[in-house]
PDB file of N, CA and C in Angstrom:
ATOM      1  N   MET K  28      68.521  22.092-163.018  1.00 48.00           N
ATOM      2  CA  MET K  28      68.915  21.541-161.667  1.00 48.00           C
ATOM      3  C   MET K  28      68.154  21.866-160.428  1.00 48.00           C
ATOM      4  N   SER K  29      68.061  20.965-160.190  1.00 48.00           N
ATOM      5  CA  SER K  29      67.134  20.824-159.216  1.00 48.00           C
ATOM      6  C   SER K  29      68.692  21.203-157.597  1.00 48.00           C
ATOM      7  N   GLU K  30      68.128  22.283-156.762  1.00 49.00           N
ATOM      8  CA  GLU K  30      69.012  22.565-155.693  1.00 49.00           C
ATOM      9  C   GLU K  30      68.463  22.575-154.088  1.00 49.00           C
ATOM     10  N   GLU K  31      67.230  21.670-154.579  1.00 52.00           N
ATOM     11  CA  GLU K  31      66.615  21.489-153.119  1.00 52.00           C
ATOM     12  C   GLU K  31      67.879  19.565-152.102  1.00 52.00           C
ATOM     13  N   LYS K  32      67.362  20.189-151.517  1.00 54.00           N
ATOM     14  CA  LYS K  32      68.042  18.967-150.023  1.00 54.00           C
ATOM     15  C   LYS K  32      66.686  18.489-149.766  1.00 54.00           C
ATOM     16  N   LYS K  33      66.755  17.144-149.510  1.00 53.00           N
ATOM     17  CA  LYS K  33      65.043  16.349-149.587  1.00 53.00           C
ATOM     18  C   LYS K  33      65.677  15.196-148.420  1.00 53.00           C
ATOM     19  N   GLU K  34      65.325  15.770-147.054  1.00 49.00           N
ATOM     20  CA  GLU K  34      65.193  14.715-145.717  1.00 49.00           C
ATOM     21  C   GLU K  34      64.330  13.920-145.729  1.00 49.00           C
ATOM     22  N   ASP K  35      63.399  14.273-145.649  1.00 48.00           N
ATOM     23  CA  ASP K  35      61.621  13.544-146.012  1.00 48.00           C
ATOM     24  C   ASP K  35      61.093  13.224-147.710  1.00 48.00           C
ATOM     25  N   ALA K  36      62.354  13.579-148.722  1.00 58.00           N
ATOM     26  CA  ALA K  36      61.098  13.529-149.511  1.00 58.00           C
ATOM     27  C   ALA K  36      61.131  11.637-149.954  1.00 58.00           C
ATOM     28  N   GLN K  37      59.849  11.276-150.650  1.00 88.00           N
ATOM     29  CA  GLN K  37      59.581   9.739-150.691  1.00 88.00           C
ATOM     30  C   GLN K  37      60.903   9.901-152.028  1.00 88.00           C
ATOM     31  N   TYR K  38      61.432   8.380-152.386  1.00 94.00           N
ATOM     32  CA  TYR K  38      62.003   7.724-153.229  1.00 94.00           C
ATOM     33  C   TYR K  38      61.841   6.929-153.019  1.00 94.00           C
ATOM     34  N   PRO K  39      61.676   6.417-154.695  1.00 93.00           N
ATOM     35  CA  PRO K  39      60.938   4.902-154.161  1.00 93.00           C
ATOM     36  C   PRO K  39      61.788   4.338-154.580  1.00 93.00           C
ATOM     37  N   VAL K  40      62.928   3.495-153.577  1.00 93.00           N
ATOM     38  CA  VAL K  40      63.888   2.324-152.951  1.00 93.00           C
ATOM     39  C   VAL K  40      63.223   1.564-152.632  1.00 93.00           C
ATOM     40  N   SER K  41      64.209   0.332-153.150  1.00 90.00           N
ATOM     41  CA  SER K  41      63.348  -1.066-152.505  1.00 90.00           C
ATOM     42  C   SER K  41      62.904  -1.227-151.443  1.00 90.00           C
ATOM     43  N   GLU K  42      62.370  -2.263-150.520  1.00 91.00           N
ATOM     44  CA  GLU K  42      62.557  -1.885-149.714  1.00 91.00           C
ATOM     45  C   GLU K  42      63.194  -2.739-148.676  1.00 91.00           C
ATOM     46  N   GLN K  43      64.349  -3.028-149.281  1.00 92.00           N
ATOM     47  CA  GLN K  43      65.660  -3.517-148.487  1.00 92.00           C
ATOM     48  C   GLN K  43      66.230  -1.874-147.969  1.00 92.00           C
ATOM     49  N   PHE K  44      66.373  -1.448-148.415  1.00 93.00           N
ATOM     50  CA  PHE K  44      66.588   0.376-148.204  1.00 93.00           C
ATOM     51  C   PHE K  44      65.656   0.958-146.942  1.00 93.00           C
ATOM     52  N   LYS K  45      66.175   1.406-146.693  1.00 94.00           N
ATOM     53  CA  LYS K  45      65.968   3.057-146.054  1.00 94.00           C
ATOM     54  C   LYS K  45      66.270   4.226-146.395  1.00 94.00           C
ATOM     55  N   VAL K  46      65.630   5.262-146.697  1.00 95.00           N
ATOM     56  CA  VAL K  46      65.577   6.316-146.670  1.00 95.00           C
ATOM     57  C   VAL K  46      66.441   7.284-145.202  1.00 95.00           C
ATOM     58  N   LEU K  47      67.647   7.399-145.307  1.00 95.00           N
ATOM     59  CA  LEU K  47      68.379   8.574-144.995  1.00 95.00           C
ATOM     60  C   LEU K  47      68.134  10.694-145.727  1.00 95.00           C
ATOM     61  N   GLU K  48      68.342  10.148-146.347  1.00 94.00           N
ATOM     62  CA  GLU K  48      68.509  11.988-147.156  1.00 94.00           C
ATOM     63  C   GLU K  48      69.191  11.673-148.231  1.00 94.00           C
ATOM     64  N   GLY K  49      68.222  12.493-149.554  1.00 94.00           N
ATOM     65  CA  GLY K  49      68.050  12.992-151.088  1.00 94.00           C
ATOM     66  C   GLY K  49      68.594  14.088-150.888  1.00 94.00           C
ATOM     67  N   TYR K  50      68.955  14.107-152.756  1.00 95.00           N
ATOM     68  CA  TYR K  50      69.865  15.566-153.053  1.00 95.00           C
ATOM     69  C   TYR K  50      69.117  14.893-153.969  1.00 95.00           C
ATOM     70  N   ASP K  51      68.219  16.299-154.604  1.00 94.00           N
ATOM     71  CA  ASP K  51      67.509  16.677-155.700  1.00 94.00           C
ATOM     72  C   ASP K  51      68.616  16.889-156.981  1.00 94.00           C
ATOM     73  N   ILE K  52      68.854  15.927-157.882  1.00 94.00           N
ATOM     74  CA  ILE K  52      69.478  16.600-159.483  1.00 94.00           C
ATOM     75  C   ILE K  52      69.133  17.419-160.267  1.00 94.00           C
ATOM     76  N   TYR K  53      67.732  16.397-159.980  1.00 93.00           N
ATOM     77  CA  TYR K  53      66.329  16.824-161.175  1.00 93.00           C
ATOM     78  C   TYR K  53      65.343  16.634-161.001  1.00 93.00           C
ATOM     79  N   ARG K  54      63.723  17.082-161.149  1.00 95.00           N
ATOM     80  CA  ARG K  54      62.804  16.318-160.206  1.00 95.00           C
ATOM     81  C   ARG K  54      62.265  16.992-161.552  1.00 95.00           C
ATOM     82  N   SER K  55      60.843  16.392-162.085  1.00 95.00           N
ATOM     83  CA  SER K  55      59.796  16.716-162.928  1.00 95.00           C
ATOM     84  C   SER K  55      58.893  15.922-162.736  1.00 95.00           C
ATOM     85  N   ALA K  56      57.692  15.991-163.294  1.00 95.00           N
ATOM     86  CA  ALA K  56      56.168  14.748-162.821  1.00 95.00           C
ATOM     87  C   ALA K  56      56.964  13.682-163.135  1.00 95.00           C
ATOM     88  N   LYS K  57      57.359  13.498-163.981  1.00 95.00           N
ATOM     89  CA  LYS K  57      57.943  12.089-164.628  1.00 95.00           C
ATOM     90  C   LYS K  57      58.947  11.156-164.543  1.00 95.00           C
ATOM     91  N   LEU K  58      60.383  12.106-163.816  1.00 95.00           N
ATOM     92  CA  LEU K  58      61.205  11.891-163.793  1.00 95.00           C
ATOM     93  C   LEU K  58      61.764  12.801-162.297  1.00 95.00           C
ATOM     94  N   ILE K  59      62.867  11.064-161.618  1.00 95.00           N
ATOM     95  CA  ILE K  59      63.758  11.926-160.838  1.00 95.00           C
ATOM     96  C   ILE K  59      64.931  11.673-161.259  1.00 95.00           C
ATOM     97  N   VAL K  60      65.728  12.729-160.065  1.00 94.00           N
ATOM     98  CA  VAL K  60      67.494  12.054-160.798  1.00 94.00           C
ATOM     99  C   VAL K  60      67.688  12.777-159.284  1.00 94.00           C
ATOM    100  N   ALA K  61      68.511  12.098-158.694  1.00 94.00           N
ATOM    101  CA  ALA K  61      68.820  11.899-157.269  1.00 94.00           C
ATOM    102  C   ALA K  61      69.867  11.199-156.354  1.00 94.00           C
ATOM    103  N   LEU K  62      70.290  11.872-155.559  1.00 94.00           N
ATOM    104  CA  LEU K  62      71.709  11.207-155.008  1.00 94.00           C
ATOM    105  C   LEU K  62      71.176  10.805-153.687  1.00 94.00           C
ATOM    106  N   VAL K  63      71.278   9.511-152.906  1.00 94.00           N
ATOM    107  CA  VAL K  63      69.838   9.743-152.044  1.00 94.00           C
ATOM    108  C   VAL K  63      71.441   7.764-150.931  1.00 94.00           C
ATOM    109  N   VAL K  64      70.632   8.441-149.943  1.00 94.00           N
ATOM    110  CA  VAL K  64      71.852   7.958-148.750  1.00 94.00           C
ATOM    111  C   VAL K  64      70.683   6.848-147.698  1.00 94.00           C
ATOM    112  N   VAL K  65      71.077   6.296-148.304  1.00 94.00           N
ATOM    113  CA  VAL K  65      70.282   4.735-147.818  1.00 94.00           C
ATOM    114  C   VAL K  65      71.047   3.485-146.896  1.00 94.00           C
ATOM    115  N   GLU K  66      70.173   3.167-146.576  1.00 94.00           N
ATOM    116  CA  GLU K  66      70.845   1.941-145.342  1.00 94.00           C
ATOM    117  C   GLU K  66      69.762   1.074-145.416  1.00 94.00           C
ATOM    118  N   SER K  67      71.012  -0.436-145.076  1.00 92.00           N
ATOM    119  CA  SER K  67      70.441  -2.240-145.207  1.00 92.00           C
ATOM    120  C   SER K  67      71.090  -2.520-144.651  1.00 92.00           C
ATOM    121  N   LYS K  68      70.587  -4.081-144.546  1.00 93.00           N
ATOM    122  CA  LYS K  68      71.951  -4.637-143.046  1.00 93.00           C
ATOM    123  C   LYS K  68      73.021  -4.072-143.608  1.00 93.00           C
ATOM    124  N   PHE K  69      73.946  -4.031-144.857  1.00 89.00           N
ATOM    125  CA  PHE K  69      74.438  -3.952-144.587  1.00 89.00           C
ATOM    126  C   PHE K  69      75.835  -2.662-144.389  1.00 89.00           C
ATOM    127  N   GLY K  70      75.107  -1.004-144.033  1.00 92.00           N
ATOM    128  CA  GLY K  70      74.756  -0.347-143.399  1.00 92.00           C
ATOM    129  C   GLY K  70      74.352   0.646-144.420  1.00 92.00           C
ATOM    130  N   LYS K  71      75.747   1.883-144.535  1.00 94.00           N
ATOM    131  CA  LYS K  71      75.078   3.323-145.344  1.00 94.00           C
ATOM    132  C   LYS K  71      75.595   3.107-146.575  1.00 94.00           C
ATOM    133  N   ASP K  72      75.178   3.712-147.653  1.00 93.00           N
ATOM    134  CA  ASP K  72      75.707   3.571-148.916  1.00 93.00           C
ATOM    135  C   ASP K  72      75.119   5.480-149.418  1.00 93.00           C
ATOM    136  N   LEU K  73      75.958   5.598-150.376  1.00 94.00           N
ATOM    137  CA  LEU K  73      75.724   6.394-151.214  1.00 94.00           C
ATOM    138  C   LEU K  73      75.161   6.016-152.965  1.00 94.00           C
ATOM    139  N   ARG K  74      73.762   6.693-153.341  1.00 93.00           N
ATOM    140  CA  ARG K  74      73.490   5.745-154.130  1.00 93.00           C
ATOM    141  C   ARG K  74      73.431   7.275-155.142  1.00 93.00           C
ATOM    142  N   MET K  75      73.189   6.628-156.722  1.00 93.00           N
ATOM    143  CA  MET K  75      72.963   7.446-157.342  1.00 93.00           C
ATOM    144  C   MET K  75      71.820   6.590-157.652  1.00 93.00           C
ATOM    145  N   TYR K  76      70.486   7.415-158.444  1.00 94.00           N
ATOM    146  CA  TYR K  76      69.314   7.012-158.816  1.00 94.00           C
ATOM    147  C   TYR K  76      68.247   7.458-160.104  1.00 94.00           C
ATOM    148  N   ARG K  77      67.945   7.177-160.965  1.00 95.00           N
ATOM    149  CA  ARG K  77      67.145   7.774-162.055  1.00 95.00           C
ATOM    150  C   ARG K  77      65.873   7.234-161.986  1.00 95.00           C
ATOM    151  N   TRP K  78      65.041   7.503-161.477  1.00 96.00           N
ATOM    152  CA  TRP K  78      63.605   7.169-161.986  1.00 96.00           C
ATOM    153  C   TRP K  78      62.646   7.305-162.391  1.00 96.00           C
ATOM    154  N   GLN K  79      61.606   6.304-163.643  1.00 95.00           N
ATOM    155  CA  GLN K  79      60.801   7.141-164.915  1.00 95.00           C
ATOM    156  C   GLN K  79      59.852   6.730-164.557  1.00 95.00           C
ATOM    157  N   LEU K  80      58.363   7.688-164.182  1.00 96.00           N
ATOM    158  CA  LEU K  80      57.229   7.113-164.267  1.00 96.00           C
ATOM    159  C   LEU K  80      57.160   6.166-165.450  1.00 96.00           C
ATOM    160  N   ARG K  81      56.355   4.966-164.700  1.00 95.00           N
ATOM    161  CA  ARG K  81      55.870   4.638-166.430  1.00 95.00           C
ATOM    162  C   ARG K  81      54.618   4.032-165.927  1.00 95.00           C
ATOM    163  N   GLY K  82      53.551   5.006-165.969  1.00 96.00           N
ATOM    164  CA  GLY K  82      51.866   4.181-166.190  1.00 96.00           C
ATOM    165  C   GLY K  82      51.763   4.946-164.656  1.00 96.00           C
ATOM    166  N   GLU K  83      51.545   4.118-163.320  1.00 95.00           N
ATOM    167  CA  GLU K  83      51.386   4.887-162.125  1.00 95.00           C
ATOM    168  C   GLU K  83      52.467   4.285-160.845  1.00 95.00           C
ATOM    169  N   SER K  84      53.185   3.807-161.675  1.00 94.00           N
ATOM    170  CA  SER K  84      54.847   3.293-160.463  1.00 94.00           C
ATOM    171  C   SER K  84      55.741   4.035-161.449  1.00 94.00           C
ATOM    172  N   TRP K  85      56.845   4.804-160.460  1.00 95.00           N
ATOM    173  CA  TRP K  85      58.632   4.547-160.413  1.00 95.00           C
ATOM    174  C   TRP K  85      58.941   3.319-160.625  1.00 95.00           C
ATOM    175  N   LYS K  86      59.677   3.561-162.001  1.00 94.00           N
ATOM    176  CA  LYS K  86      60.728   2.719-162.220  1.00 94.00           C
ATOM    177  C   LYS K  86      62.726   2.780-162.451  1.00 94.00           C
ATOM    178  N   VAL K  87      62.844   1.899-162.142  1.00 93.00           N
ATOM    179  CA  VAL K  87      64.750   2.661-161.630  1.00 93.00           C
ATOM    180  C   VAL K  87      64.141   2.478-162.791  1.00 93.00           C
ATOM    181  N   ASP K  88      64.899   3.594-164.071  1.00 87.00           N
ATOM    182  CA  ASP K  88      65.797   3.506-165.182  1.00 87.00           C
ATOM    183  C   ASP K  88      66.432   3.394-165.203  1.00 87.00           C
ATOM    184  N   LEU K  89      67.962   2.831-166.470  1.00 80.00           N
ATOM    185  CA  LEU K  89      68.872   3.099-166.250  1.00 80.00           C
ATOM    186  C   LEU K  89      69.677   4.441-166.998  1.00 80.00           C
ATOM    187  N   CYS K  90      71.109   4.972-166.832  1.00 76.00           N
ATOM    188  CA  CYS K  90      71.364   5.910-166.827  1.00 76.00           C
ATOM    189  C   CYS K  90      71.762   6.134-167.985  1.00 76.00           C
ATOM    190  N   ARG K  91      71.948   6.575-168.587  1.00 74.00           N
ATOM    191  CA  ARG K  91      72.729   7.089-170.539  1.00 74.00           C
ATOM    192  C   ARG K  91      72.514   8.072-170.971  1.00 74.00           C
ATOM    193  N   MET K  92      72.359   9.285-170.114  1.00 79.00           N
ATOM    194  CA  MET K  92      71.894  10.165-170.495  1.00 79.00           C
ATOM    195  C   MET K  92      72.691  10.756-170.542  1.00 79.00           C
ATOM    196  N   SER K  93      72.910  11.900-170.971  1.00 81.00           N
ATOM    197  CA  SER K  93      73.406  12.891-171.335  1.00 81.00           C
ATOM    198  C   SER K  93      74.199  13.861-169.556  1.00 81.00           C
ATOM    199  N   VAL K  94      75.272  14.573-169.401  1.00 86.00           N
ATOM    200  CA  VAL K  94      75.383  15.567-167.383  1.00 86.00           C
ATOM    201  C   VAL K  94      76.287  15.894-168.377  1.00 86.00           C
ATOM    202  N   SER K  95      76.686  16.701-168.874  1.00 86.00           N
ATOM    203  CA  SER K  95      77.169  17.790-169.644  1.00 86.00           C
ATOM    204  C   SER K  95      76.679  19.368-169.363  1.00 86.00           C
ATOM    205  N   GLY K  96      75.125  19.512-168.600  1.00 91.00           N
ATOM    206  CA  GLY K  96      74.875  20.055-168.343  1.00 91.00           C
ATOM    207  C   GLY K  96      74.464  20.041-166.413  1.00 91.00           C
ATOM    208  N   TRP K  97      75.157  18.758-166.267  1.00 91.00           N
ATOM    209  CA  TRP K  97      74.812  19.043-164.762  1.00 91.00           C
ATOM    210  C   TRP K  97      75.892  19.870-164.265  1.00 91.00           C
ATOM    211  N   ASP K  98      76.381  21.576-163.045  1.00 94.00           N
ATOM    212  CA  ASP K  98      76.466  21.707-161.907  1.00 94.00           C
ATOM    213  C   ASP K  98      77.853  20.435-160.692  1.00 94.00           C
ATOM    214  N   TRP K  99      78.861  20.378-161.557  1.00 94.00           N
ATOM    215  CA  TRP K  99      79.746  19.439-161.184  1.00 94.00           C
ATOM    216  C   TRP K  99      80.068  19.342-159.419  1.00 94.00           C
ATOM    217  N   PRO K 100      80.754  21.019-159.978  1.00 96.00           N
ATOM    218  CA  PRO K 100      81.290  21.576-158.036  1.00 96.00           C
ATOM    219  C   PRO K 100      80.236  21.382-157.185  1.00 96.00           C
ATOM    220  N   THR K 101      79.090  22.030-157.637  1.00 95.00           N
ATOM    221  CA  THR K 101      77.734  21.395-156.218  1.00 95.00           C
ATOM    222  C   THR K 101      77.802  20.264-156.316  1.00 95.00           C
ATOM    223  N   LEU K 102      77.535  18.903-157.193  1.00 95.00           N
ATOM    224  CA  LEU K 102      77.447  17.712-156.983  1.00 95.00           C
ATOM    225  C   LEU K 102      77.947  16.850-156.213  1.00 95.00           C
ATOM    226  N   SER K 103      79.726  17.100-156.685  1.00 96.00           N
ATOM    227  CA  SER K 103      80.955  16.747-155.603  1.00 96.00           C
ATOM    228  C   SER K 103      80.276  17.494-153.915  1.00 96.00           C
ATOM    229  N   SER K 104      79.827  18.171-154.093  1.00 96.00           N
ATOM    230  CA  SER K 104      80.377  19.332-152.766  1.00 96.00           C
ATOM    231  C   SER K 104      79.111  18.705-151.878  1.00 96.00           C
ATOM    232  N   LYS K 105      78.005  18.011-152.706  1.00 95.00           N
ATOM    233  CA  LYS K 105      76.614  17.682-152.027  1.00 95.00           C
ATOM    234  C   LYS K 105      76.999  16.126-151.610  1.00 95.00           C
ATOM    235  N   ALA K 106      77.866  15.237-152.763  1.00 95.00           N
ATOM    236  CA  ALA K 106      77.927  14.318-152.618  1.00 95.00           C
ATOM    237  C   ALA K 106      78.536  13.993-151.166  1.00 95.00           C
ATOM    238  N   LYS K 107      80.031  14.712-151.706  1.00 95.00           N
ATOM    239  CA  LYS K 107      81.201  14.726-149.763  1.00 95.00           C
ATOM    240  C   LYS K 107      80.331  15.262-148.961  1.00 95.00           C
ATOM    241  N   GLU K 108      79.303  15.782-148.411  1.00 95.00           N
ATOM    242  CA  GLU K 108      78.586  16.813-147.433  1.00 95.00           C
ATOM    243  C   GLU K 108      77.795  15.670-146.609  1.00 95.00           C
ATOM    244  N   LEU K 109      76.975  14.207-147.451  1.00 95.00           N
ATOM    245  CA  LEU K 109      75.873  13.048-147.554  1.00 95.00           C
ATOM    246  C   LEU K 109      77.396  12.658-147.170  1.00 95.00           C
ATOM    247  N   ILE K 110      78.505  11.919-147.494  1.00 95.00           N
ATOM    248  CA  ILE K 110      79.141  11.301-146.879  1.00 95.00           C
ATOM    249  C   ILE K 110      79.662  11.200-146.352  1.00 95.00           C
ATOM    250  N   GLU K 111      79.741  13.314-145.393  1.00 95.00           N
ATOM    251  CA  GLU K 111      80.679  12.973-144.081  1.00 95.00           C
ATOM    252  C   GLU K 111      79.853  12.814-143.330  1.00 95.00           C
ATOM    253  N   LYS K 112      78.260  13.684-143.290  1.00 96.00           N
ATOM    254  CA  LYS K 112      77.468  13.551-142.381  1.00 96.00           C
ATOM    255  C   LYS K 112      76.679  12.148-142.221  1.00 96.00           C
ATOM    256  N   HIS K 113      76.531  11.312-143.295  1.00 96.00           N
ATOM    257  CA  HIS K 113      76.247   9.911-142.446  1.00 96.00           C
ATOM    258  C   HIS K 113      77.250   9.088-142.381  1.00 96.00           C
ATOM    259  N   GLN K 114      78.406   9.394-142.721  1.00 94.00           N
ATOM    260  CA  GLN K 114      79.706   8.855-142.086  1.00 94.00           C
ATOM    261  C   GLN K 114      79.469   7.628-142.593  1.00 94.00           C
ATOM    262  N   ILE K 115      79.518   8.073-144.126  1.00 93.00           N
ATOM    263  CA  ILE K 115      79.283   6.291-145.659  1.00 93.00           C
ATOM    264  C   ILE K 115      81.309   6.035-145.363  1.00 93.00           C
ATOM    265  N   ARG K 116      81.728   4.336-144.970  1.00 83.00           N
ATOM    266  CA  ARG K 116      82.503   4.244-145.573  1.00 83.00           C
ATOM    267  C   ARG K 116      82.716   3.560-146.522  1.00 83.00           C
ATOM    268  N   LYS K 117      83.984   4.316-147.059  1.00 76.00           N
ATOM    269  CA  LYS K 117      84.550   4.195-148.972  1.00 76.00           C
ATOM    270  C   LYS K 117      84.713   2.767-149.249  1.00 76.00           C
ATOM    271  N   SER K 118      83.997   2.359-150.716  1.00 68.00           N
ATOM    272  CA  SER K 118      83.970   0.928-150.340  1.00 68.00           C
ATOM    273  C   SER K 118      85.848  -0.292-150.483  1.00 68.00           C
ATOM    274  N   GLY K 119      85.619  -0.867-150.010  1.00 57.00           N
ATOM    275  CA  GLY K 119      86.734  -1.677-149.805  1.00 57.00           C
ATOM    276  C   GLY K 119      87.754  -1.209-148.852  1.00 57.00           C
ATOM    277  N   ALA K 120      87.190  -0.090-147.757  1.00 50.00           N
ATOM    278  CA  ALA K 120      87.834   0.226-146.287  1.00 50.00           C
ATOM    279  C   ALA K 120      87.437  -0.972-145.330  1.00 50.00           C
TER     280      ALA K 120
END
């Protein structure tokens, strides 16, 4: 698992979102799994993405994969850090 925080990283999100910051869970030449803080006309949100390089373009992939090897305490800590830093409100709040 990557321990790299990406503030200026290129994450291939939809044009309706502005990437504010992200944290790579995993990154290779053909796969990216990341926590990404985005902003849209609806406000800020923390999202988890999985992209796969297909041909020459990145496509959002279905997240049906094993996560048993992930460092959950670190991921929880990073998610909390991003939520607090970007003042993201909880859904329904």
